[in-house]
PDB file of C-alpha atoms and ligand atoms in Angstrom:
ATOM      1  CA  MET A   1      47.616  -3.729  92.559  1.00  0.00           C
ATOM      2  CA  THR A   2      50.304  -1.211  90.627  1.00  0.00           C
ATOM      3  CA  ASN A   3      51.193   2.250  91.605  1.00  0.00           C
ATOM      4  CA  LYS A   4      52.091   3.499  88.381  1.00  0.00           C
ATOM      5  CA  LEU A   5      50.052   6.047  86.682  1.00  0.00           C
ATOM      6  CA  LYS A   6      47.184   4.267  84.829  1.00  0.00           C
ATOM      7  CA  TYR A   7      45.340   6.445  81.364  1.00  0.00           C
ATOM      8  CA  PHE A   8      42.033   5.538  80.922  1.00  0.00           C
ATOM      9  CA  ILE A   9      40.721   8.208  78.021  1.00  0.00           C
ATOM     10  CA  GLY A  10      37.879   7.850  76.515  1.00  0.00           C
ATOM     11  CA  ASN A  11      37.249   7.992  72.831  1.00  0.00           C
ATOM     12  CA  TRP A  12      33.679   8.879  71.779  1.00  0.00           C
ATOM     13  CA  LYS A  13      33.516   9.848  68.541  1.00  0.00           C
ATOM     14  CA  MET A  14      30.719  10.689  67.201  1.00  0.00           C
ATOM     15  CA  PHE A  15      28.623  10.482  69.723  1.00  0.00           C
ATOM     16  CA  GLY A  16      27.500  12.450  72.048  1.00  0.00           C
ATOM     17  CA  ASP A  17      24.474  15.950  72.925  1.00  0.00           C
ATOM     18  CA  PHE A  18      23.922  17.409  76.561  1.00  0.00           C
ATOM     19  CA  SER A  19      22.063  14.853  78.339  1.00  0.00           C
ATOM     20  CA  SER A  20      24.861  12.857  77.725  1.00  0.00           C
ATOM     21  CA  PHE A  21      26.915  14.716  81.050  1.00  0.00           C
ATOM     22  CA  LYS A  22      25.137  12.064  82.667  1.00  0.00           C
ATOM     23  CA  ILE A  23      27.348   9.539  81.743  1.00  0.00           C
ATOM     24  CA  ILE A  24      31.005  11.735  82.860  1.00  0.00           C
ATOM     25  CA  GLN A  25      28.522  12.414  86.179  1.00  0.00           C
ATOM     26  CA  GLU A  26      28.639   8.593  86.838  1.00  0.00           C
ATOM     27  CA  VAL A  27      31.591   8.404  86.470  1.00  0.00           C
ATOM     28  CA  ASN A  28      33.068  11.130  89.265  1.00  0.00           C
ATOM     29  CA  LYS A  29      30.587   9.868  91.176  1.00  0.00           C
ATOM     30  CA  TYR A  30      32.115   7.076  90.547  1.00  0.00           C
ATOM     31  CA  ILE A  31      36.228   8.262  90.504  1.00  0.00           C
ATOM     32  CA  SER A  32      35.806  10.608  93.325  1.00  0.00           C
ATOM     33  CA  LYS A  33      34.647   7.195  95.382  1.00  0.00           C
ATOM     34  CA  SER A  34      37.444   5.102  94.196  1.00  0.00           C
ATOM     35  CA  LYS A  35      40.667   7.330  95.196  1.00  0.00           C
ATOM     36  CA  ASN A  36      42.194   4.090  96.933  1.00  0.00           C
ATOM     37  CA  LEU A  37      42.441   2.335  94.051  1.00  0.00           C
ATOM     38  CA  GLY A  38      45.774   2.916  91.683  1.00  0.00           C
ATOM     39  CA  LYS A  39      46.951   6.064  90.935  1.00  0.00           C
ATOM     40  CA  LYS A  40      44.719   7.087  87.949  1.00  0.00           C
ATOM     41  CA  LYS A  41      44.143  10.201  85.230  1.00  0.00           C
ATOM     42  CA  ILE A  42      40.680  10.591  83.100  1.00  0.00           C
ATOM     43  CA  VAL A  43      39.885  12.178  80.203  1.00  0.00           C
ATOM     44  CA  LEU A  44      36.926  12.296  78.353  1.00  0.00           C
ATOM     45  CA  CYS A  45      37.916  12.800  74.360  1.00  0.00           C
ATOM     46  CA  VAL A  46      34.697  13.577  73.460  1.00  0.00           C
ATOM     47  CA  PRO A  47      32.740  15.991  70.087  1.00  0.00           C
ATOM     48  CA  ASN A  48      33.826  19.522  70.358  1.00  0.00           C
ATOM     49  CA  THR A  49      30.130  20.212  69.819  1.00  0.00           C
ATOM     50  CA  LEU A  50      29.826  19.526  73.609  1.00  0.00           C
ATOM     51  CA  ILE A  51      33.600  20.509  74.475  1.00  0.00           C
ATOM     52  CA  HIS A  52      33.157  23.957  76.447  1.00  0.00           C
ATOM     53  CA  PHE A  53      28.997  22.645  77.148  1.00  0.00           C
ATOM     54  CA  TYR A  54      30.574  19.916  79.667  1.00  0.00           C
ATOM     55  CA  LYS A  55      33.904  21.714  81.337  1.00  0.00           C
ATOM     56  CA  LYS A  56      31.290  24.308  82.290  1.00  0.00           C
ATOM     57  CA  LYS A  57      29.659  22.322  84.229  1.00  0.00           C
ATOM     58  CA  LEU A  58      31.994  19.600  85.604  1.00  0.00           C
ATOM     59  CA  ARG A  59      33.510  20.997  88.426  1.00  0.00           C
ATOM     60  CA  SER A  60      35.181  18.405  89.276  1.00  0.00           C
ATOM     61  CA  LYS A  61      39.899  18.291  88.808  1.00  0.00           C
ATOM     62  CA  LEU A  62      40.066  14.300  88.498  1.00  0.00           C
ATOM     63  CA  ILE A  63      38.087  14.340  85.426  1.00  0.00           C
ATOM     64  CA  SER A  64      39.735  15.938  82.099  1.00  0.00           C
ATOM     65  CA  LEU A  65      38.254  16.551  78.604  1.00  0.00           C
ATOM     66  CA  GLY A  66      39.914  16.280  75.281  1.00  0.00           C
ATOM     67  CA  ALA A  67      39.328  16.406  71.465  1.00  0.00           C
ATOM     68  CA  GLN A  68      39.444  14.308  69.323  1.00  0.00           C
ATOM     69  CA  ASN A  69      40.861  15.981  66.213  1.00  0.00           C
ATOM     70  CA  CYS A  70      42.343  19.429  64.614  1.00  0.00           C
ATOM     71  CA  HIS A  71      43.315  21.367  61.062  1.00  0.00           C
ATOM     72  CA  PHE A  72      46.506  21.733  61.330  1.00  0.00           C
ATOM     73  CA  HIS A  73      46.767  24.994  61.118  1.00  0.00           C
ATOM     74  CA  GLU A  74      46.859  27.269  64.143  1.00  0.00           C
ATOM     75  CA  GLY A  75      44.525  29.561  64.868  1.00  0.00           C
ATOM     76  CA  TYR A  76      42.545  30.729  62.481  1.00  0.00           C
ATOM     77  CA  GLY A  77      42.027  30.190  58.441  1.00  0.00           C
ATOM     78  CA  ALA A  78      39.699  29.657  55.865  1.00  0.00           C
ATOM     79  CA  PHE A  79      39.114  26.536  56.334  1.00  0.00           C
ATOM     80  CA  THR A  80      35.556  25.635  55.870  1.00  0.00           C
ATOM     81  CA  GLY A  81      34.191  23.084  58.784  1.00  0.00           C
ATOM     82  CA  SER A  82      37.320  22.428  60.464  1.00  0.00           C
ATOM     83  CA  VAL A  83      38.910  24.133  64.600  1.00  0.00           C
ATOM     84  CA  SER A  84      42.439  23.816  65.889  1.00  0.00           C
ATOM     85  CA  ALA A  85      44.425  23.464  67.927  1.00  0.00           C
ATOM     86  CA  THR A  86      43.540  26.744  69.679  1.00  0.00           C
ATOM     87  CA  MET A  87      39.806  26.914  68.983  1.00  0.00           C
ATOM     88  CA  LEU A  88      39.990  23.120  71.296  1.00  0.00           C
ATOM     89  CA  LYS A  89      42.154  25.031  74.127  1.00  0.00           C
ATOM     90  CA  ARG A  90      39.907  27.682  74.080  1.00  0.00           C
ATOM     91  CA  LEU A  91      37.068  25.732  74.719  1.00  0.00           C
ATOM     92  CA  GLY A  92      38.695  23.499  77.712  1.00  0.00           C
ATOM     93  CA  ALA A  93      40.219  20.734  75.305  1.00  0.00           C
ATOM     94  CA  GLU A  94      43.614  19.499  77.637  1.00  0.00           C
ATOM     95  CA  TYR A  95      44.466  16.824  75.281  1.00  0.00           C
ATOM     96  CA  ILE A  96      43.881  16.298  71.353  1.00  0.00           C
ATOM     97  CA  ILE A  97      43.822  12.790  69.614  1.00  0.00           C
ATOM     98  CA  LEU A  98      46.067  12.867  67.066  1.00  0.00           C
ATOM     99  CA  GLY A  99      46.291  10.212  64.788  1.00  0.00           C
ATOM    100  CA  HIS A 100      43.804   8.556  64.374  1.00  0.00           C
ATOM    101  CA  SER A 101      43.319   5.581  62.022  1.00  0.00           C
ATOM    102  CA  GLU A 102      39.913   6.922  61.713  1.00  0.00           C
ATOM    103  CA  ASN A 103      41.005   9.649  60.090  1.00  0.00           C
ATOM    104  CA  ARG A 104      44.501   7.825  58.238  1.00  0.00           C
ATOM    105  CA  LEU A 105      41.686   6.369  56.607  1.00  0.00           C
ATOM    106  CA  GLU A 106      40.181   9.803  55.283  1.00  0.00           C
ATOM    107  CA  GLY A 107      43.249  10.271  54.160  1.00  0.00           C
ATOM    108  CA  GLU A 108      45.671  12.363  56.908  1.00  0.00           C
ATOM    109  CA  THR A 109      49.239  11.435  56.477  1.00  0.00           C
ATOM    110  CA  ASN A 110      52.230  10.379  58.691  1.00  0.00           C
ATOM    111  CA  GLN A 111      53.401  14.367  57.717  1.00  0.00           C
ATOM    112  CA  ILE A 112      49.496  15.460  58.296  1.00  0.00           C
ATOM    113  CA  ILE A 113      49.360  14.716  61.605  1.00  0.00           C
ATOM    114  CA  LYS A 114      53.018  15.795  62.877  1.00  0.00           C
ATOM    115  CA  LYS A 115      51.810  19.568  61.310  1.00  0.00           C
ATOM    116  CA  LYS A 116      48.888  18.827  63.696  1.00  0.00           C
ATOM    117  CA  ILE A 117      51.115  17.396  66.698  1.00  0.00           C
ATOM    118  CA  ILE A 118      53.029  20.685  66.426  1.00  0.00           C
ATOM    119  CA  SER A 119      50.075  22.967  66.678  1.00  0.00           C
ATOM    120  CA  SER A 120      48.832  20.949  69.468  1.00  0.00           C
ATOM    121  CA  LEU A 121      51.837  21.066  71.291  1.00  0.00           C
ATOM    122  CA  ASN A 122      52.153  25.247  71.382  1.00  0.00           C
ATOM    123  CA  GLN A 123      48.497  24.810  72.598  1.00  0.00           C
ATOM    124  CA  LYS A 124      49.841  23.561  74.729  1.00  0.00           C
ATOM    125  CA  LEU A 125      46.901  20.407  74.321  1.00  0.00           C
ATOM    126  CA  LYS A 126      48.716  17.146  75.582  1.00  0.00           C
ATOM    127  CA  VAL A 127      48.569  15.015  72.896  1.00  0.00           C
ATOM    128  CA  ILE A 128      47.235  10.841  72.092  1.00  0.00           C
ATOM    129  CA  PHE A 129      48.997  10.560  69.172  1.00  0.00           C
ATOM    130  CA  CYS A 130      47.346   6.983  68.054  1.00  0.00           C
ATOM    131  CA  ILE A 131      49.248   4.659  65.650  1.00  0.00           C
ATOM    132  CA  GLY A 132      48.529   0.674  64.796  1.00  0.00           C
ATOM    133  CA  GLU A 133      48.961  -1.946  61.584  1.00  0.00           C
ATOM    134  CA  THR A 134      46.397  -3.012  59.288  1.00  0.00           C
ATOM    135  CA  PHE A 135      44.783  -6.347  59.486  1.00  0.00           C
ATOM    136  CA  ASN A 136      47.054  -6.701  56.000  1.00  0.00           C
ATOM    137  CA  GLU A 137      49.938  -5.108  57.252  1.00  0.00           C
ATOM    138  CA  LYS A 138      50.104  -8.139  60.298  1.00  0.00           C
ATOM    139  CA  LYS A 139      49.317 -10.583  58.171  1.00  0.00           C
ATOM    140  CA  ASN A 140      52.605  -9.279  55.795  1.00  0.00           C
ATOM    141  CA  GLY A 141      54.496  -8.694  58.703  1.00  0.00           C
ATOM    142  CA  LYS A 142      54.975  -5.806  58.569  1.00  0.00           C
ATOM    143  CA  THR A 143      53.542  -4.654  62.056  1.00  0.00           C
ATOM    144  CA  TYR A 144      57.150  -3.527  63.690  1.00  0.00           C
ATOM    145  CA  SER A 145      57.597  -1.882  60.413  1.00  0.00           C
ATOM    146  CA  ILE A 146      54.351   0.605  59.894  1.00  0.00           C
ATOM    147  CA  LEU A 147      54.410   1.292  63.856  1.00  0.00           C
ATOM    148  CA  ARG A 148      58.380   2.789  63.422  1.00  0.00           C
ATOM    149  CA  ASN A 149      57.530   4.453  60.354  1.00  0.00           C
ATOM    150  CA  GLN A 150      54.562   6.113  61.897  1.00  0.00           C
ATOM    151  CA  ILE A 151      56.918   6.897  65.012  1.00  0.00           C
ATOM    152  CA  LYS A 152      59.154   8.339  62.832  1.00  0.00           C
ATOM    153  CA  SER A 153      57.703   9.846  60.170  1.00  0.00           C
ATOM    154  CA  SER A 154      55.598  11.954  63.159  1.00  0.00           C
ATOM    155  CA  LEU A 155      57.235  13.278  65.607  1.00  0.00           C
ATOM    156  CA  GLN A 156      60.239  14.882  65.148  1.00  0.00           C
ATOM    157  CA  ASN A 157      62.979  15.524  68.786  1.00  0.00           C
ATOM    158  CA  LYS A 158      62.840  18.366  69.762  1.00  0.00           C
ATOM    159  CA  PHE A 159      58.736  17.590  70.887  1.00  0.00           C
ATOM    160  CA  ASN A 160      58.581  17.871  74.462  1.00  0.00           C
ATOM    161  CA  LYS A 161      58.399  14.177  74.109  1.00  0.00           C
ATOM    162  CA  ASN A 162      56.606  14.146  78.500  1.00  0.00           C
ATOM    163  CA  LYS A 163      53.285  16.137  76.561  1.00  0.00           C
ATOM    164  CA  ILE A 164      53.386  13.170  74.300  1.00  0.00           C
ATOM    165  CA  ILE A 165      51.344   9.887  75.367  1.00  0.00           C
ATOM    166  CA  LEU A 166      51.474   7.117  72.084  1.00  0.00           C
ATOM    167  CA  ALA A 167      48.271   5.331  71.863  1.00  0.00           C
ATOM    168  CA  TYR A 168      48.701   1.794  69.900  1.00  0.00           C
ATOM    169  CA  GLU A 169      45.579   0.679  68.228  1.00  0.00           C
ATOM    170  CA  PRO A 170      45.702  -1.704  65.785  1.00  0.00           C
ATOM    171  CA  VAL A 171      42.951  -1.148  62.988  1.00  0.00           C
ATOM    172  CA  TRP A 172      42.067  -4.267  62.709  1.00  0.00           C
ATOM    173  CA  SER A 173      41.334  -4.689  66.105  1.00  0.00           C
ATOM    174  CA  ILE A 174      38.860  -1.356  66.439  1.00  0.00           C
ATOM    175  CA  GLY A 175      35.507  -1.942  67.537  1.00  0.00           C
ATOM    176  CA  THR A 176      35.420  -5.700  66.427  1.00  0.00           C
ATOM    177  CA  ASN A 177      35.517  -7.796  69.682  1.00  0.00           C
ATOM    178  CA  LYS A 178      39.243  -8.820  68.560  1.00  0.00           C
ATOM    179  CA  ILE A 179      42.556  -8.719  70.419  1.00  0.00           C
ATOM    180  CA  PRO A 180      46.297  -8.865  69.875  1.00  0.00           C
ATOM    181  CA  LYS A 181      47.141 -11.737  71.409  1.00  0.00           C
ATOM    182  CA  MET A 182      49.035 -10.991  74.958  1.00  0.00           C
ATOM    183  CA  ASN A 183      52.297 -12.031  74.454  1.00  0.00           C
ATOM    184  CA  GLU A 184      52.574 -10.328  71.129  1.00  0.00           C
ATOM    185  CA  LEU A 185      50.554  -7.172  72.153  1.00  0.00           C
ATOM    186  CA  GLU A 186      53.109  -7.640  75.337  1.00  0.00           C
ATOM    187  CA  ASN A 187      56.202  -7.547  72.936  1.00  0.00           C
ATOM    188  CA  ILE A 188      54.684  -4.869  70.037  1.00  0.00           C
ATOM    189  CA  ILE A 189      54.739  -1.728  73.272  1.00  0.00           C
ATOM    190  CA  LYS A 190      57.808  -2.835  74.747  1.00  0.00           C
ATOM    191  CA  PHE A 191      59.404  -2.670  70.916  1.00  0.00           C
ATOM    192  CA  ILE A 192      57.638   0.632  70.526  1.00  0.00           C
ATOM    193  CA  LYS A 193      59.077   1.944  73.998  1.00  0.00           C
ATOM    194  CA  LYS A 194      63.130   0.500  72.432  1.00  0.00           C
ATOM    195  CA  ASP A 195      62.783   2.737  69.284  1.00  0.00           C
ATOM    196  CA  PHE A 196      61.254   5.350  71.048  1.00  0.00           C
ATOM    197  CA  LYS A 197      64.307   5.466  73.530  1.00  0.00           C
ATOM    198  CA  LEU A 198      66.327   4.438  70.317  1.00  0.00           C
ATOM    199  CA  PHE A 199      65.308   7.077  67.833  1.00  0.00           C
ATOM    200  CA  PHE A 200      66.077   9.623  70.419  1.00  0.00           C
ATOM    201  CA  LYS A 201      68.537   9.194  72.238  1.00  0.00           C
ATOM    202  CA  THR A 202      66.620   9.094  75.222  1.00  0.00           C
ATOM    203  CA  SER A 203      66.604   7.447  78.735  1.00  0.00           C
ATOM    204  CA  ASN A 204      62.935   8.836  79.145  1.00  0.00           C
ATOM    205  CA  ALA A 205      60.296   5.246  77.747  1.00  0.00           C
ATOM    206  CA  PRO A 206      57.305   6.954  76.558  1.00  0.00           C
ATOM    207  CA  LYS A 207      54.298   6.549  77.585  1.00  0.00           C
ATOM    208  CA  VAL A 208      51.892   3.264  76.085  1.00  0.00           C
ATOM    209  CA  LEU A 209      48.397   3.292  75.824  1.00  0.00           C
ATOM    210  CA  TYR A 210      46.474  -0.030  74.277  1.00  0.00           C
ATOM    211  CA  GLY A 211      43.085   0.971  72.124  1.00  0.00           C
ATOM    212  CA  GLY A 212      41.334  -1.737  70.337  1.00  0.00           C
ATOM    213  CA  SER A 213      38.074  -3.065  71.884  1.00  0.00           C
ATOM    214  CA  VAL A 214      38.820  -2.830  75.562  1.00  0.00           C
ATOM    215  CA  ASN A 215      35.656  -3.753  77.249  1.00  0.00           C
ATOM    216  CA  PRO A 216      35.148  -5.292  80.973  1.00  0.00           C
ATOM    217  CA  LYS A 217      35.956  -8.269  80.355  1.00  0.00           C
ATOM    218  CA  ASN A 218      39.220  -8.013  77.694  1.00  0.00           C
ATOM    219  CA  ILE A 219      40.364  -5.200  80.755  1.00  0.00           C
ATOM    220  CA  LYS A 220      41.565  -8.688  83.337  1.00  0.00           C
ATOM    221  CA  SER A 221      43.316  -9.850  81.571  1.00  0.00           C
ATOM    222  CA  LEU A 222      45.282  -6.903  79.418  1.00  0.00           C
ATOM    223  CA  SER A 223      45.862  -5.293  83.119  1.00  0.00           C
ATOM    224  CA  SER A 224      48.907  -8.531  83.310  1.00  0.00           C
ATOM    225  CA  ILE A 225      51.359  -6.382  81.088  1.00  0.00           C
ATOM    226  CA  SER A 226      52.237  -3.942  83.284  1.00  0.00           C
ATOM    227  CA  GLU A 227      54.191  -2.397  80.140  1.00  0.00           C
ATOM    228  CA  ILE A 228      51.195  -0.743  79.300  1.00  0.00           C
ATOM    229  CA  ASP A 229      50.639   2.984  80.482  1.00  0.00           C
ATOM    230  CA  GLY A 230      46.277   2.202  79.948  1.00  0.00           C
ATOM    231  CA  PHE A 231      43.743   2.434  77.750  1.00  0.00           C
ATOM    232  CA  LEU A 232      41.936   4.689  74.889  1.00  0.00           C
ATOM    233  CA  ILE A 233      38.681   3.334  75.001  1.00  0.00           C
ATOM    234  CA  GLY A 234      35.717   3.313  72.453  1.00  0.00           C
ATOM    235  CA  GLY A 235      32.301   1.711  72.027  1.00  0.00           C
ATOM    236  CA  ALA A 236      32.502   0.781  76.157  1.00  0.00           C
ATOM    237  CA  SER A 237      33.223   4.157  77.256  1.00  0.00           C
ATOM    238  CA  GLN A 238      30.652   5.788  75.445  1.00  0.00           C
ATOM    239  CA  SER A 239      28.340   3.492  78.595  1.00  0.00           C
ATOM    240  CA  SER A 240      29.216   4.993  82.295  1.00  0.00           C
ATOM    241  CA  LYS A 241      28.238   0.983  83.395  1.00  0.00           C
ATOM    242  CA  LYS A 242      30.971   0.044  81.572  1.00  0.00           C
ATOM    243  CA  PHE A 243      33.707   2.688  81.291  1.00  0.00           C
ATOM    244  CA  ILE A 244      33.496   2.122  85.069  1.00  0.00           C
ATOM    245  CA  ASP A 245      33.748  -1.327  85.009  1.00  0.00           C
ATOM    246  CA  ILE A 246      36.658  -1.516  83.258  1.00  0.00           C
ATOM    247  CA  ILE A 247      38.587   0.101  85.639  1.00  0.00           C
ATOM    248  CA  GLU A 248      37.337  -1.295  88.806  1.00  0.00           C
ATOM    249  CA  ASN A 249      37.840  -4.783  86.827  1.00  0.00           C
ATOM    250  CA  TYR A 250      41.247  -3.325  85.719  1.00  0.00           C
ATOM    251  CA  TYR A 251      42.556  -3.137  90.209  1.00  0.00           C
ATOM    252  CA  LYS A 252      40.170  -6.700  90.997  1.00  0.00           C
TER     253      LYS A 252
HETATM  254  P1  13P B   1      37.321   0.913  69.914  1.00  0.00           P
HETATM  255  O1  13P B   1      37.188   0.499  71.860  1.00  0.00           O
HETATM  256  O2  13P B   1      35.877   0.583  70.215  1.00  0.00           O
HETATM  257  O3  13P B   1      37.243  -0.301  69.358  1.00  0.00           O
HETATM  258  O4  13P B   1      37.803   1.092  69.525  1.00  0.00           O
HETATM  259  C1  13P B   1      38.957   1.630  69.691  1.00  0.00           C
HETATM  260  C2  13P B   1      39.263   3.161  69.745  1.00  0.00           C
HETATM  261  O5  13P B   1      39.359   3.815  68.770  1.00  0.00           O
HETATM  262  C3  13P B   1      40.159   4.423  70.251  1.00  0.00           C
HETATM  263  O6  13P B   1      40.196   4.711  69.588  1.00  0.00           O
END
């Protein structure tokens, strides 16, 4: 078993209400019992409507809460319907997902994502920065150039890169039950780490997660890629059983 820190991060997307706290309770019960498994960090990124309520109920330090997006403007402002990193931090979020393809699809650009990263880092939120190519981009052999461009356009050398976790989420893999071929995925994760180090002239490789149709069955093969630092789990994180089985099977 690996003793490197691994992240299991749930992205609930537009799911959940107050009663869904039972999912977190179940996960918490499991985590408290399974401390002897490898070193791991569990984060659940839930809708904004639930962060404060869950934070108050969750006495455990074993699970952190995160948000899924924010407006780029820090503090308060005339942005109807929006929520800033400042507000999310005050609710109790420790992490924030930014650059998710579902938001990119609605018009979020690399430049907007950069501004969101800046305001989130200012608010001492840890950023889970999503990158990934579409099916067409993959078909046209553009995966590597897309990833490079997404990283270079949204990150800056002056950022505190220890507070940024990258998540490679191929768009074609999200919610489709399709995952990349293991050798391709391994090469992509290695490329992201190497390119990041070269670009930012650092010897520290970033943490890179994989996300896209992760489930209790495919986690075993994904666990063979030691360069993957953890997983960003969508649909399967909405069920305590599936989320726990993913962690359990990872360490089997
Ligand atoms: P699924 O696990 O449902 O494919 O979603 C992945 C995702 O978008 C996580 O951010």
